[in-house]
PDB file of C-alpha atoms and ligand atoms in Angstrom:
ATOM      1  CA  MET A   1      72.224   5.546 172.268  1.00  0.00           C
ATOM      2  CA  THR A   2      71.786   3.342 175.303  1.00  0.00           C
ATOM      3  CA  LEU A   3      72.177  -0.394 175.375  1.00  0.00           C
ATOM      4  CA  ASP A   4      70.102  -0.977 178.482  1.00  0.00           C
ATOM      5  CA  ALA A   5      66.779  -0.236 176.848  1.00  0.00           C
ATOM      6  CA  GLU A   6      65.437  -3.749 176.875  1.00  0.00           C
ATOM      7  CA  GLY A   7      62.003  -3.800 175.321  1.00  0.00           C
ATOM      8  CA  THR A   8      62.300  -0.716 173.166  1.00  0.00           C
ATOM      9  CA  ASN A   9      62.704  -2.845 170.072  1.00  0.00           C
ATOM     10  CA  ALA A  10      59.464  -2.304 168.233  1.00  0.00           C
ATOM     11  CA  THR A  11      59.717  -5.571 166.338  1.00  0.00           C
ATOM     12  CA  ALA A  12      58.966  -7.615 169.457  1.00  0.00           C
ATOM     13  CA  ARG A  13      55.678  -9.399 169.009  1.00  0.00           C
ATOM     14  CA  ALA A  14      55.452 -11.526 172.102  1.00  0.00           C
ATOM     15  CA  GLY A  15      51.941 -12.660 172.819  1.00  0.00           C
ATOM     16  CA  LEU A  16      50.508 -11.276 176.008  1.00  0.00           C
ATOM     17  CA  ASN A  17      47.770 -13.871 176.381  1.00  0.00           C
ATOM     18  CA  GLY A  18      50.081 -16.614 177.606  1.00  0.00           C
ATOM     19  CA  GLN A  19      50.455 -18.235 174.221  1.00  0.00           C
ATOM     20  CA  ALA A  20      53.978 -18.421 172.906  1.00  0.00           C
ATOM     21  CA  PRO A  21      53.938 -17.046 169.380  1.00  0.00           C
ATOM     22  CA  ARG A  22      55.532 -19.217 166.782  1.00  0.00           C
ATOM     23  CA  CYS A  23      58.985 -17.997 165.865  1.00  0.00           C
ATOM     24  CA  ASP A  24      58.961 -17.317 162.144  1.00  0.00           C
ATOM     25  CA  HIS A  25      62.511 -16.012 162.218  1.00  0.00           C
ATOM     26  CA  ILE A  26      64.034 -19.467 161.983  1.00  0.00           C
ATOM     27  CA  ASP A  27      62.339 -19.968 158.612  1.00  0.00           C
ATOM     28  CA  LEU A  28      64.152 -16.989 157.155  1.00  0.00           C
ATOM     29  CA  LEU A  29      67.681 -17.859 158.125  1.00  0.00           C
ATOM     30  CA  PRO A  30      70.283 -18.184 155.417  1.00  0.00           C
ATOM     31  CA  ALA A  31      72.909 -20.882 155.819  1.00  0.00           C
ATOM     32  CA  ALA A  32      75.538 -18.739 157.492  1.00  0.00           C
ATOM     33  CA  GLU A  33      79.009 -20.119 158.012  1.00  0.00           C
ATOM     34  CA  PRO A  34      80.097 -19.530 161.606  1.00  0.00           C
ATOM     35  CA  GLY A  35      83.196 -17.402 162.033  1.00  0.00           C
ATOM     36  CA  LEU A  36      86.203 -18.218 164.196  1.00  0.00           C
ATOM     37  CA  PRO A  37      85.341 -19.578 167.683  1.00  0.00           C
ATOM     38  CA  GLU A  38      86.212 -16.418 169.550  1.00  0.00           C
ATOM     39  CA  CYS A  39      84.556 -13.185 170.646  1.00  0.00           C
ATOM     40  CA  LYS A  40      86.437 -10.469 168.802  1.00  0.00           C
ATOM     41  CA  GLU A  41      85.142  -7.719 171.063  1.00  0.00           C
ATOM     42  CA  CYS A  42      86.263  -9.523 174.221  1.00  0.00           C
ATOM     43  CA  LEU A  43      89.641 -10.181 172.638  1.00  0.00           C
ATOM     44  CA  ALA A  44      89.978  -6.499 171.808  1.00  0.00           C
ATOM     45  CA  ALA A  45      89.109  -5.601 175.407  1.00  0.00           C
ATOM     46  CA  GLY A  46      91.415  -8.255 176.886  1.00  0.00           C
ATOM     47  CA  ARG A  47      88.493 -10.141 178.455  1.00  0.00           C
ATOM     48  CA  THR A  48      87.485 -13.767 178.511  1.00  0.00           C
ATOM     49  CA  TRP A  49      84.101 -15.333 177.864  1.00  0.00           C
ATOM     50  CA  THR A  50      82.236 -18.340 179.220  1.00  0.00           C
ATOM     51  CA  ARG A  51      80.130 -19.370 176.252  1.00  0.00           C
ATOM     52  CA  LEU A  52      80.058 -18.445 172.595  1.00  0.00           C
ATOM     53  CA  LEU A  53      77.021 -17.929 170.413  1.00  0.00           C
ATOM     54  CA  VAL A  54      76.829 -17.657 166.664  1.00  0.00           C
ATOM     55  CA  CYS A  55      74.448 -15.372 164.799  1.00  0.00           C
ATOM     56  CA  LEU A  56      72.503 -17.537 162.379  1.00  0.00           C
ATOM     57  CA  THR A  57      71.918 -14.643 160.013  1.00  0.00           C
ATOM     58  CA  CYS A  58      75.500 -13.661 159.284  1.00  0.00           C
ATOM     59  CA  GLY A  59      77.719 -16.112 161.180  1.00  0.00           C
ATOM     60  CA  TRP A  60      79.029 -13.521 163.651  1.00  0.00           C
ATOM     61  CA  VAL A  61      80.449 -15.195 166.759  1.00  0.00           C
ATOM     62  CA  ALA A  62      80.209 -13.432 170.132  1.00  0.00           C
ATOM     63  CA  CYS A  63      79.915 -14.170 173.831  1.00  0.00           C
ATOM     64  CA  SER A  64      76.598 -15.012 175.475  1.00  0.00           C
ATOM     65  CA  ASP A  65      74.608 -12.840 177.858  1.00  0.00           C
ATOM     66  CA  ASP A  66      75.740 -14.761 180.924  1.00  0.00           C
ATOM     67  CA  ALA A  67      79.211 -13.413 180.317  1.00  0.00           C
ATOM     68  CA  ARG A  68      80.052  -9.894 181.281  1.00  0.00           C
ATOM     69  CA  GLY A  69      80.288  -8.683 177.720  1.00  0.00           C
ATOM     70  CA  GLY A  70      76.998  -9.947 176.315  1.00  0.00           C
ATOM     71  CA  HIS A  71      78.342  -9.191 172.865  1.00  0.00           C
ATOM     72  CA  ALA A  72      75.929 -11.531 171.086  1.00  0.00           C
ATOM     73  CA  LYS A  73      73.048  -9.466 172.409  1.00  0.00           C
ATOM     74  CA  ALA A  74      74.860  -6.276 171.465  1.00  0.00           C
ATOM     75  CA  HIS A  75      75.149  -7.663 167.943  1.00  0.00           C
ATOM     76  CA  TYR A  76      71.380  -8.195 167.862  1.00  0.00           C
ATOM     77  CA  GLN A  77      70.769  -4.661 169.086  1.00  0.00           C
ATOM     78  CA  GLU A  78      72.991  -3.269 166.371  1.00  0.00           C
ATOM     79  CA  THR A  79      71.859  -5.421 163.484  1.00  0.00           C
ATOM     80  CA  ASP A  80      68.393  -6.836 164.331  1.00  0.00           C
ATOM     81  CA  HIS A  81      69.669 -10.298 163.464  1.00  0.00           C
ATOM     82  CA  PRO A  82      67.170 -12.230 165.585  1.00  0.00           C
ATOM     83  CA  VAL A  83      68.459 -15.760 166.203  1.00  0.00           C
ATOM     84  CA  VAL A  84      71.661 -17.103 167.743  1.00  0.00           C
ATOM     85  CA  ALA A  85      72.780 -20.670 168.386  1.00  0.00           C
ATOM     86  CA  ALA A  86      75.271 -22.187 170.786  1.00  0.00           C
ATOM     87  CA  LEU A  87      78.567 -22.662 169.025  1.00  0.00           C
ATOM     88  CA  ASP A  88      79.215 -26.040 170.656  1.00  0.00           C
ATOM     89  CA  PRO A  89      79.046 -28.751 168.028  1.00  0.00           C
ATOM     90  CA  GLY A  90      76.055 -30.989 168.631  1.00  0.00           C
ATOM     91  CA  SER A  91      74.108 -28.401 170.568  1.00  0.00           C
ATOM     92  CA  THR A  92      70.646 -27.662 169.254  1.00  0.00           C
ATOM     93  CA  TRP A  93      70.070 -24.699 171.570  1.00  0.00           C
ATOM     94  CA  ARG A  94      68.886 -21.633 169.672  1.00  0.00           C
ATOM     95  CA  TRP A  95      67.616 -18.363 171.035  1.00  0.00           C
ATOM     96  CA  CYS A  96      65.406 -15.784 169.359  1.00  0.00           C
ATOM     97  CA  TYR A  97      65.986 -12.303 170.793  1.00  0.00           C
ATOM     98  CA  VAL A  98      62.767 -10.985 169.323  1.00  0.00           C
ATOM     99  CA  HIS A  99      60.603 -13.653 170.914  1.00  0.00           C
ATOM    100  CA  ARG A 100      62.932 -13.949 173.919  1.00  0.00           C
ATOM    101  CA  ARG A 101      62.804 -17.703 174.093  1.00  0.00           C
ATOM    102  CA  THR A 102      64.473 -20.789 172.737  1.00  0.00           C
ATOM    103  CA  VAL A 103      63.332 -21.835 169.300  1.00  0.00           C
TER     104      VAL A 103
HETATM  105 ZN1   ZN B 201      61.599 -15.280 166.587  1.00  0.00          ZN
HETATM  106 ZN1   ZN B 202      82.380 -10.721 174.140  1.00  0.00          ZN
HETATM  107 ZN1   ZN B 203      74.407 -11.254 162.591  1.00  0.00          ZN
END
């Protein structure tokens, strides 16, 4: 199994006509409690992270793609949980991996 196969996820439904499809994933999110503010996989590997994201489906916390690990994206690839949010309190930034845009 490779992790570099961006775009092989068959659930992607991005519109090709220039219209951004509405993200229906955010309607389906349960109220997940975020876990501890740390990336467990980076900790296990002895690495640091720059920014933490939380999976809004299950509350899993992991580092963002701009860090070396990209463990939040790896979590999406393993679980198909589509939407993450910035862990910073007060931030409203959310990202849908399926639609590949902020939502
Ligand atoms: Zn979406
Ligand atoms: Zn990480
Ligand atoms: Zn998750």
